[in-house]
Tab-separated table of C-alpha atoms in Angstrom:
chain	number	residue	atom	x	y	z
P	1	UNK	CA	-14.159	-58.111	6.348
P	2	UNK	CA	-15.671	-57.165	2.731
P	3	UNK	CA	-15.488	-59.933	0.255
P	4	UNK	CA	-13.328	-59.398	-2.688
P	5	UNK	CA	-14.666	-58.146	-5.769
P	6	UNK	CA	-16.035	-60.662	-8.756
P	7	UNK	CA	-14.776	-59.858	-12.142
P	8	UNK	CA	-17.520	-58.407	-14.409
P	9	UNK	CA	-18.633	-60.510	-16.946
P	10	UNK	CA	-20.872	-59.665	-20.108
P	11	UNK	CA	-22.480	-63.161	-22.093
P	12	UNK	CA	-24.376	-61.782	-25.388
P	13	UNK	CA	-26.541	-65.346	-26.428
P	14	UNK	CA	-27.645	-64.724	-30.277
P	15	UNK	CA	-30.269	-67.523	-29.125
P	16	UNK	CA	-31.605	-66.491	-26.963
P	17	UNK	CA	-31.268	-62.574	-27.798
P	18	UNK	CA	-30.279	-62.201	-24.068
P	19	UNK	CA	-27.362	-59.588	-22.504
P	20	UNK	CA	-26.707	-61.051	-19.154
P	21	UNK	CA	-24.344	-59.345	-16.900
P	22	UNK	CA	-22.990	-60.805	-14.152
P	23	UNK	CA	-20.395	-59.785	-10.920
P	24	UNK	CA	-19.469	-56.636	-9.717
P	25	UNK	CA	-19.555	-53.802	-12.030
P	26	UNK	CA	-17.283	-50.973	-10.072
P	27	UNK	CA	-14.401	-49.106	-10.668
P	28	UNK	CA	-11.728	-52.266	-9.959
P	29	UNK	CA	-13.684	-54.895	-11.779
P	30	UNK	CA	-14.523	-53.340	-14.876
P	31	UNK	CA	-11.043	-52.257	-15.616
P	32	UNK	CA	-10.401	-55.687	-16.517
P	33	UNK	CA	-13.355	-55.990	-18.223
P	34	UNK	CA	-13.364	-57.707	-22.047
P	35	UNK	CA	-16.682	-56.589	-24.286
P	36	UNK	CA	-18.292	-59.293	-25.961
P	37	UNK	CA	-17.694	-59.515	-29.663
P	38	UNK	CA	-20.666	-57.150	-31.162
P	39	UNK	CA	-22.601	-59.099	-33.221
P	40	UNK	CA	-23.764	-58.497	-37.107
P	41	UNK	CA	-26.807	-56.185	-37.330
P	42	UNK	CA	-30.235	-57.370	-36.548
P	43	UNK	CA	-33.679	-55.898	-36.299
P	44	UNK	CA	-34.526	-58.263	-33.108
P	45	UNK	CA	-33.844	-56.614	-30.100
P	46	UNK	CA	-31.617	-57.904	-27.280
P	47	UNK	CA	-32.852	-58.099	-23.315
P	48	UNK	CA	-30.664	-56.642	-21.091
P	49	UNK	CA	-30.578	-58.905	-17.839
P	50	UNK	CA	-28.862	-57.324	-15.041
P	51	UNK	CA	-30.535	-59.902	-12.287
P	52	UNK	CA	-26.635	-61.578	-11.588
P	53	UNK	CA	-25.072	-58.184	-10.658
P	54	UNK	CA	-23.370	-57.766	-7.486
P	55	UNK	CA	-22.414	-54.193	-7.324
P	56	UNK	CA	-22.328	-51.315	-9.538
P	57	UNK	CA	-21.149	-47.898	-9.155
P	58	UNK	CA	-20.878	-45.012	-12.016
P	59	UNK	CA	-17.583	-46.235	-13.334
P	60	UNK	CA	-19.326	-49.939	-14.126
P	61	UNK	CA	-22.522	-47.962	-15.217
P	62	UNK	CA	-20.444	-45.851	-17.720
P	63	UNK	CA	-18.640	-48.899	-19.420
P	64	UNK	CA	-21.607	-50.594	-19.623
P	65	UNK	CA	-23.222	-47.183	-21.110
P	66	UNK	CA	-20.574	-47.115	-23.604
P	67	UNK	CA	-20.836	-50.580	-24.954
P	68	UNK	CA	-24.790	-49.899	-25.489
P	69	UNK	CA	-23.799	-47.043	-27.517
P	70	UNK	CA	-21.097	-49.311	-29.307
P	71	UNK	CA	-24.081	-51.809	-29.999
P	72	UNK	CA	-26.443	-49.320	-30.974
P	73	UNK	CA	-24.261	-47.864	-33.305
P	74	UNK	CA	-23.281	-51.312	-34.913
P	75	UNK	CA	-26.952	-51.303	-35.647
P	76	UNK	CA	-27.862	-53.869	-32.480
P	77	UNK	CA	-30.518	-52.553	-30.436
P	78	UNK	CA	-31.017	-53.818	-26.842
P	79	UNK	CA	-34.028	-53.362	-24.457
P	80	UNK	CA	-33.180	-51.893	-21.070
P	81	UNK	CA	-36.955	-52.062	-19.516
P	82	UNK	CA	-36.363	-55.772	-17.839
P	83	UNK	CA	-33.115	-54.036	-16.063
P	84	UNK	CA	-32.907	-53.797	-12.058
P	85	UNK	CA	-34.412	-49.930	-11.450
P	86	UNK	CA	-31.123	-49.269	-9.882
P	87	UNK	CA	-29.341	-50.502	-12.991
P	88	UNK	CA	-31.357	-48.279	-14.937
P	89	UNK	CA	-31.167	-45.445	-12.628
P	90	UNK	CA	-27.383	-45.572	-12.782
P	91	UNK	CA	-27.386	-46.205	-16.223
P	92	UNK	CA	-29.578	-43.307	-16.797
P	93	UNK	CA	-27.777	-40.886	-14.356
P	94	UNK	CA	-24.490	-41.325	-16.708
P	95	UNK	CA	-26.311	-41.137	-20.141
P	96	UNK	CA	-27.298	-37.634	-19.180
P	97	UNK	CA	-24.201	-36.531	-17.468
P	98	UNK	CA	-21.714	-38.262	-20.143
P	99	UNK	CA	-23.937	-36.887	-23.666
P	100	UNK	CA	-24.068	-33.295	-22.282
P	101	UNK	CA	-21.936	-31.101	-24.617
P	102	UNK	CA	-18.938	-29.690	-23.346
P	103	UNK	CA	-19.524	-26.321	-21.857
P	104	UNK	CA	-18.488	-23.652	-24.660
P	105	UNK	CA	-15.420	-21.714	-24.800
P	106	UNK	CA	-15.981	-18.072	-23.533
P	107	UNK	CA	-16.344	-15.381	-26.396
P	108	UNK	CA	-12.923	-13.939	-27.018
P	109	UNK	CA	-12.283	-10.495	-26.015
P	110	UNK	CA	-11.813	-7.922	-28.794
P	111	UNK	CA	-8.947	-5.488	-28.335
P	112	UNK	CA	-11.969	-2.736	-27.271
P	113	UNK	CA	-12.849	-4.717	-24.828
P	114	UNK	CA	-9.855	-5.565	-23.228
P	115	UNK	CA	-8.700	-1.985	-23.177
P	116	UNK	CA	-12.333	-1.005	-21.784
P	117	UNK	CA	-11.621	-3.621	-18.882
P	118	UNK	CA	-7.696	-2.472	-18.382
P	119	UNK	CA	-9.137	0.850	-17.893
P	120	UNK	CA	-11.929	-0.021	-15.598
P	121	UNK	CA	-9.606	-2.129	-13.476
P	122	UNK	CA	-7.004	0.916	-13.250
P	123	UNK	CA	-9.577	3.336	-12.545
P	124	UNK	CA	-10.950	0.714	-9.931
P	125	UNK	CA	-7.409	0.383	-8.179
P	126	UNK	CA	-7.151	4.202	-8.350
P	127	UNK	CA	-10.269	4.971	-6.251
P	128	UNK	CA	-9.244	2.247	-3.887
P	129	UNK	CA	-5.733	3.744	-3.340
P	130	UNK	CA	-7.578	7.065	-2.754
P	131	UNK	CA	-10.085	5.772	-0.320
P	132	UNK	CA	-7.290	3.739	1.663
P	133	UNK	CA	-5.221	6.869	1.752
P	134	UNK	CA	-8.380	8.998	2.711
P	135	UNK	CA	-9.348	6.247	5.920
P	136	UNK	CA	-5.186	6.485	6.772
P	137	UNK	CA	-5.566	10.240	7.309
P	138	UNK	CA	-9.137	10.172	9.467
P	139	UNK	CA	-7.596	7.453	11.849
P	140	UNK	CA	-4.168	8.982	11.882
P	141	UNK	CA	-4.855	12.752	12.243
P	142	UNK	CA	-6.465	12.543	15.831
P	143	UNK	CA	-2.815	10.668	17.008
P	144	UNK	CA	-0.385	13.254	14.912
P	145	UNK	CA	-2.364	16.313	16.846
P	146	UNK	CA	-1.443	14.115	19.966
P	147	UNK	CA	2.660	13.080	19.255
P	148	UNK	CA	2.761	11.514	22.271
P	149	UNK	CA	0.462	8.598	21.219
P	150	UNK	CA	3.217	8.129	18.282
P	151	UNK	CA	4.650	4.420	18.510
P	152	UNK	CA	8.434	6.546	18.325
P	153	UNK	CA	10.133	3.479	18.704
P	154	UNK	CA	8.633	1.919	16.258
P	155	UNK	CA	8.928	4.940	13.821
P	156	UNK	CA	13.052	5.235	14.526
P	157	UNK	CA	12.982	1.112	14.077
P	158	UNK	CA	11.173	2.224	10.734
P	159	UNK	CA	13.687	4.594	9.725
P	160	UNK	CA	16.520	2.289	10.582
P	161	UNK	CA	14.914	-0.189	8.031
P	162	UNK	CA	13.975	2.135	5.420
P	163	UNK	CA	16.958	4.845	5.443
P	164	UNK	CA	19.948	3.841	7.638
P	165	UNK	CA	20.319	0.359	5.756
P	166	UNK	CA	19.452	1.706	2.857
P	167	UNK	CA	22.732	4.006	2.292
P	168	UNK	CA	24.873	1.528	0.916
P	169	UNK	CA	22.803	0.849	-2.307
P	170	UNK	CA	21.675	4.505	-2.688
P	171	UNK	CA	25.303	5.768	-2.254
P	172	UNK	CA	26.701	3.492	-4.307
P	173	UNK	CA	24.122	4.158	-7.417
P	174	UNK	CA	23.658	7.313	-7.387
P	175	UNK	CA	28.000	7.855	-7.342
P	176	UNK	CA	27.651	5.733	-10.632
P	177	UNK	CA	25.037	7.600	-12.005
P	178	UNK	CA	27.031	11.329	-11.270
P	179	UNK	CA	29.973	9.351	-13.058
P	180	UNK	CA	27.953	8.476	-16.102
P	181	UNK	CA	26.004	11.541	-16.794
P	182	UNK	CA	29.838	13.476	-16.209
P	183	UNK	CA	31.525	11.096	-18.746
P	184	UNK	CA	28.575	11.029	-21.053
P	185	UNK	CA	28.123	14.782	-21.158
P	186	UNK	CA	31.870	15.565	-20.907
P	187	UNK	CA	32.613	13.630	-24.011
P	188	UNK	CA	30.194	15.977	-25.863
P	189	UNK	CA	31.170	19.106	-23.807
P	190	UNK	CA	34.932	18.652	-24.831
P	191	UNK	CA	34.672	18.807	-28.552
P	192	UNK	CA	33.499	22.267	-27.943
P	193	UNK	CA	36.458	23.356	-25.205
P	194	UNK	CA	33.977	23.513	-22.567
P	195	UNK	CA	35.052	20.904	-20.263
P	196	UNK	CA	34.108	23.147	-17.471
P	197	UNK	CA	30.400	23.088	-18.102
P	198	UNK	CA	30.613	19.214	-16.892
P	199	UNK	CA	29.930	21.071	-13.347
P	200	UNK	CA	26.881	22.964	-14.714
P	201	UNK	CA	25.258	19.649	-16.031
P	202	UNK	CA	25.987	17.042	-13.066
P	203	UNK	CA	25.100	19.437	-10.608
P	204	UNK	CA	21.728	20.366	-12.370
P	205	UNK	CA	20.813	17.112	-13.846
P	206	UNK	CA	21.957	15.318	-10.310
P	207	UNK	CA	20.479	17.941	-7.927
P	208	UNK	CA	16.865	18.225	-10.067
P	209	UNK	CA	16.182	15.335	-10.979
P	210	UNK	CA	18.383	11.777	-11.036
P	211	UNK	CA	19.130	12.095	-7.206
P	212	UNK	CA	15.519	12.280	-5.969
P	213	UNK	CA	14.180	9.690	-8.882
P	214	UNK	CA	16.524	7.359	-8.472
P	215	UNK	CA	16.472	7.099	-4.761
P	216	UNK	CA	13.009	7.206	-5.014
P	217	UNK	CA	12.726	3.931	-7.392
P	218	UNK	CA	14.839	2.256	-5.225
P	219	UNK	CA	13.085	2.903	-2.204
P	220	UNK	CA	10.260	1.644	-4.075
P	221	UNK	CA	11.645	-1.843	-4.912
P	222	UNK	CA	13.299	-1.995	-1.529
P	223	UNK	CA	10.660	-0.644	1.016
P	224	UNK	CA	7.351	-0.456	-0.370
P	225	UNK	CA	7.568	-4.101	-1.507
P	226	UNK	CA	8.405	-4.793	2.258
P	227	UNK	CA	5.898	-3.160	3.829
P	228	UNK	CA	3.222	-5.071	0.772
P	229	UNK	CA	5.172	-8.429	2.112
P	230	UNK	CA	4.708	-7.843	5.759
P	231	UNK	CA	1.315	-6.511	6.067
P	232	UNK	CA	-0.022	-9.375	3.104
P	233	UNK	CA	1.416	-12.122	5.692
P	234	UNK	CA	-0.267	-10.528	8.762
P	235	UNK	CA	-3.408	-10.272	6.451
P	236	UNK	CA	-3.099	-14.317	5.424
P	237	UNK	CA	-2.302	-15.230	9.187
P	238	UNK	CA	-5.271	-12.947	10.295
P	239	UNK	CA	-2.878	-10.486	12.485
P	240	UNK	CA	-4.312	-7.573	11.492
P	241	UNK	CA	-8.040	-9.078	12.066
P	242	UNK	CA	-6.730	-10.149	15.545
P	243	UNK	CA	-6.025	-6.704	16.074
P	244	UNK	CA	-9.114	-5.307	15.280
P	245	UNK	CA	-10.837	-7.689	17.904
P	246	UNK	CA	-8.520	-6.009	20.461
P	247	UNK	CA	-9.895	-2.839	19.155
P	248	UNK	CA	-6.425	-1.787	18.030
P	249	UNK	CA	-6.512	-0.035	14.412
P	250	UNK	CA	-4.318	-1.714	12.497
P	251	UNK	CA	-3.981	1.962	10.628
P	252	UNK	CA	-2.810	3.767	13.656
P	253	UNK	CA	-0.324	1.056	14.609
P	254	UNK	CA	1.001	-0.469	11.516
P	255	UNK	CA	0.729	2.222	8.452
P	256	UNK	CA	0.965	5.147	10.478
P	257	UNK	CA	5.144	4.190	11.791
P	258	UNK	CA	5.511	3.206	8.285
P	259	UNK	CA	4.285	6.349	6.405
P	260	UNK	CA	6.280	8.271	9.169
P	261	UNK	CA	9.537	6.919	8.963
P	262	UNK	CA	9.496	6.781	4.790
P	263	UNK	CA	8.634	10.954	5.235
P	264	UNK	CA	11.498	11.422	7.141
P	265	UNK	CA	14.024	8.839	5.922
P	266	UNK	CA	13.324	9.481	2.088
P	267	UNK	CA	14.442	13.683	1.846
P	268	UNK	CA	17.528	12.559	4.193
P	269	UNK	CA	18.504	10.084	1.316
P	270	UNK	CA	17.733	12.229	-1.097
P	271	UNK	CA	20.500	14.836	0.190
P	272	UNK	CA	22.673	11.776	0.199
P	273	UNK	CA	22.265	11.038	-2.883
P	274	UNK	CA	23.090	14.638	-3.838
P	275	UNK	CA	26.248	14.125	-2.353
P	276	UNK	CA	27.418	11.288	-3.523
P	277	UNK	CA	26.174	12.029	-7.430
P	278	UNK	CA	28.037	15.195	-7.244
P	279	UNK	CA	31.360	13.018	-6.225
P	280	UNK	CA	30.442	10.815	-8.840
P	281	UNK	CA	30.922	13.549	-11.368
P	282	UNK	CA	33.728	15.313	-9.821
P	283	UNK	CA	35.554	11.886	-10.109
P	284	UNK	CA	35.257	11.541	-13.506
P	285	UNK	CA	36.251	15.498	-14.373
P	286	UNK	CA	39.035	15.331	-13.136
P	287	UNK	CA	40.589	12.221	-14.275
P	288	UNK	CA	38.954	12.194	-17.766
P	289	UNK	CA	38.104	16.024	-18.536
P	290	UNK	CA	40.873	18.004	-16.446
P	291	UNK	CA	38.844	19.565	-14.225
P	292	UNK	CA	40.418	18.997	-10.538
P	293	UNK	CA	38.234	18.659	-7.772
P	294	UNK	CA	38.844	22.129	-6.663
P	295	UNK	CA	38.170	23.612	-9.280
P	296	UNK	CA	34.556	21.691	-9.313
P	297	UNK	CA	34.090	22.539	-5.680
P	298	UNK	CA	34.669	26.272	-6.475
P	299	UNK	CA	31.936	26.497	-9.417
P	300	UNK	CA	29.451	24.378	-7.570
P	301	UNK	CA	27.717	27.484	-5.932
P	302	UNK	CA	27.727	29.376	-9.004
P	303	UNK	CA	25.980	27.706	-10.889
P	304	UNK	CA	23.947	25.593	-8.382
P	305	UNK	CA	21.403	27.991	-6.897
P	306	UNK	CA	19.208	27.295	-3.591
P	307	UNK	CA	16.297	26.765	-5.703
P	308	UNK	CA	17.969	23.768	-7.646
P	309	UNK	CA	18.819	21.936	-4.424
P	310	UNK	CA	15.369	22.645	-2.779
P	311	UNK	CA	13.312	21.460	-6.238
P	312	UNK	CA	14.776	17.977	-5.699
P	313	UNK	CA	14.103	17.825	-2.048
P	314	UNK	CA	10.610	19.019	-2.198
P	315	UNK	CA	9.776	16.164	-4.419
P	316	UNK	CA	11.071	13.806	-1.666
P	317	UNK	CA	8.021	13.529	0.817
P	318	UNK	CA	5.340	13.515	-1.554
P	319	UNK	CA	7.570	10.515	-3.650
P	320	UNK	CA	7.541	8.852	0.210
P	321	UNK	CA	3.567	9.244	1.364
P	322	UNK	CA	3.276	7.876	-2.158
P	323	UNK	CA	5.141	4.674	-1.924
P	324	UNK	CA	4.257	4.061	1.525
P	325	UNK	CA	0.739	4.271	1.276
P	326	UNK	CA	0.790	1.975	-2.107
P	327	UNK	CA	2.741	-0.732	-0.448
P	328	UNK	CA	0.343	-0.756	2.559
P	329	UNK	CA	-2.323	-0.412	0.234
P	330	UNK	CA	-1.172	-3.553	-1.715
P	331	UNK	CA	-0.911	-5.519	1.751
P	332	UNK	CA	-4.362	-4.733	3.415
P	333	UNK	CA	-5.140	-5.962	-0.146
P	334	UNK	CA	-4.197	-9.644	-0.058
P	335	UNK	CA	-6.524	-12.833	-0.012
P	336	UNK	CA	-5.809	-16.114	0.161
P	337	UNK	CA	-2.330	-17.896	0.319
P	338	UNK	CA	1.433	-16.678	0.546
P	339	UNK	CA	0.699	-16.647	-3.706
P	340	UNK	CA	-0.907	-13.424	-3.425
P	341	UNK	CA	1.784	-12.262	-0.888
P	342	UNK	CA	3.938	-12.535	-3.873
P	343	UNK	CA	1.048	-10.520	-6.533
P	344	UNK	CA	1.025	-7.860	-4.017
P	345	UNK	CA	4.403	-7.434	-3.751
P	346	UNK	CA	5.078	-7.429	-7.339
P	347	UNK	CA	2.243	-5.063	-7.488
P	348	UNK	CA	2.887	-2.275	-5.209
P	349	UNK	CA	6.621	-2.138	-6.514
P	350	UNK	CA	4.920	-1.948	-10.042
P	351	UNK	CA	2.608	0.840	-9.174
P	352	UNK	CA	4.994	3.022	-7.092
P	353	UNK	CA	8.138	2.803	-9.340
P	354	UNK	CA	4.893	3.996	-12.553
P	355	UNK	CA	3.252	6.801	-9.775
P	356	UNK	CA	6.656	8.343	-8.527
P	357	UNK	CA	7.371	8.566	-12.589
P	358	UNK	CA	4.362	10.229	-13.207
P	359	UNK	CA	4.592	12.304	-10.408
P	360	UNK	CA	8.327	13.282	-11.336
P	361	UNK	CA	6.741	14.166	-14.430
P	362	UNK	CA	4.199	16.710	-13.260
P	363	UNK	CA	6.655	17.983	-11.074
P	364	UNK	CA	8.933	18.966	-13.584
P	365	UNK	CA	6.159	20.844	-15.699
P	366	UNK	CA	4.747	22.641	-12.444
P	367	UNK	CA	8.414	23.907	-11.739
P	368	UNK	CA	8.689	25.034	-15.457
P	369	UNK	CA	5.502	26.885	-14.927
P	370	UNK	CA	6.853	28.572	-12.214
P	371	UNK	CA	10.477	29.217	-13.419
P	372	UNK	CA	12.197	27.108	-10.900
């Protein structure tokens, strides 16, 4: 059983020009420690005895450090030579470590800089999208040449997931959005007596573009940041490295179902969406704009040609190898704890909502080009 710890105790003798410390000088004792009084100025030098010292760790060495200082600066000078070598050792150690400066702040980044860095980091992320999506296609073109080594089940369990549950949200969005764009145009349309061109604009406007974007951005949100979430928690609970010890590729068996199912489910929802946009609008013409249903129904083909349906479709795949392969990216991406679970996720919804944008985008001026 360790015997409890003496106070420490400091006795400065002006007679004898003596410092004697005495009792334990750690972290407990000398937090109830009281300094001597500091005496006036004097060009006679104290001796510092530290013979009558029990213990002393770097807590007791840095009070007693700081009440030299407090002495030296009062103008008392004390000799530390005729201290135990461990005393001065310790009492050393802490002179060095506690006068250091404080490490300086780093420079602060001009507004070159930091756009020079953005860029670097985004060009960085882009060539690592790239590469992922060029390693997905080596390991996953030998199985698509061979269907039968497709994980089906897991690709319909995909689609269930991705498209099936997904209806309710994209149905009931993109109906809004038909209604909007209808009332919003229509209220513009009728000051002019052309109530009838309400078809002409929701079916164009829907069909082109809102229908695929929209179901595309939520896909994004919904999907990719699932697929960032499930493959960053396999990453942190080493699932995927367990599978490459079985000699499994994670690629073939994880991504590949995934990329799959979005390719299919994505131009299925798209039609959907269509559907329901165009209802959307015919709702609204007729009860707001007097244009009954039939009527709507009998100018849809006139003014909606094959080419306007199939511009919004096409877009659909390439929007779904997009936001697959970012959200997988994303989750063979993550490091540490469930915290960067959460970055990725945040990430890849990020990045695919701004790359199916862009892509929208590009689409839209390729299409011009070719007067679709």
């Amino acid at each position: 059983m360790s015997s409890p710890s003496q106070a420490a105790q400091a006795l400065l003798d002006p007679q004898t020009r003596t410092l004697t410390l005495s009792g334990d000088w750690t972290a407990v004792s000398v937090a109830r420690w009281q300094a001597p009084r500091i005496p006036s100025p004097s060009d006679t030098p104290y001796t510092l005895d530290t013979r009558a010292i029990g213990h002393m760790d770097t807590a007791g060495a840095w009070a007693l450090h700081r009440y030299l200082r407090s002495l030296q600066a009062a103008g008392v000078h004390c000799d530390e030579s005729r201290a135990e070598s461990t005393h001065r050792a310790l009492l050393k150690l802490v002179s060095e470590r506690g006068d250091s400066p404080p490490p300086a702040d780093p420079p602060r980044e001009g507004g070159l800089t930091q756009i020079g860095r953005k860029t670097m980091e985004s060009l960085h992320q882009s060539y690592s999208l790239f590469s992922f999506a060029g390693e997905t296609l080596i390991h996953t073109l030998p199985v698509l040449l061979q269907p039968w080594r497709i994980r089906w089940k897991q690709v319909i369990a995909e689609i269930q997931l991705a498209g099936v549950q997904a209806l309710g949200i994209v149905g009931l969005l993109s109906f809004l959005i038909g209604m909007v764009i209808a009332y919003q145009g229509g209220a513009t349309l009728q000051q002019y007596g052309a109530n009838i061109l309400i078809v002409n604009m929701v079916a164009i406007v829907t069909l082109r573009e809102m229908a695929p974007l929209i179901t595309a951005i939520l896909v994004a949100g919904r999907t990719g940041s699932s697929y960032a979430a499930q493959l960053g928690t396999m990453k942190v609970t080493e699932e995927i490295d367990a599978l490459r010890t079985l000699a499994i590729s994670p690629l073939e068996m994880l991504v590949l179902p995934k990329v799959l199912a979005l390719f299919i489910a994505l131009p299925l929802l798209t039609v959907y969406a269509d559907i329901m946009g165009l209802l959307g609008g015919a709702v609204v013409a007729g009860m707001i704009f007097d244009v009954p249903l039939s009527l709507f129904l009998q100018r849809l083909p006139e003014v909606v040609s094959g080419s306007t349906f199939w511009v919004g479709v096409v877009k659909a795949p390439v929007f779904a190898l997009t936001i697959a392969l970012i959200g997988c990216h994303q989750g063979f991406l993550v490091q540490g704890s469930a915290a960067a679970v959460g970055r990725a996720t945040t990430v890849s919804v990020v990045q695919a909502i701004f790359t199916v944008i862009v892509l929208d985008a590009l689409f839209s001026i390729l299409f011009n080009k070719l007067d679709l």
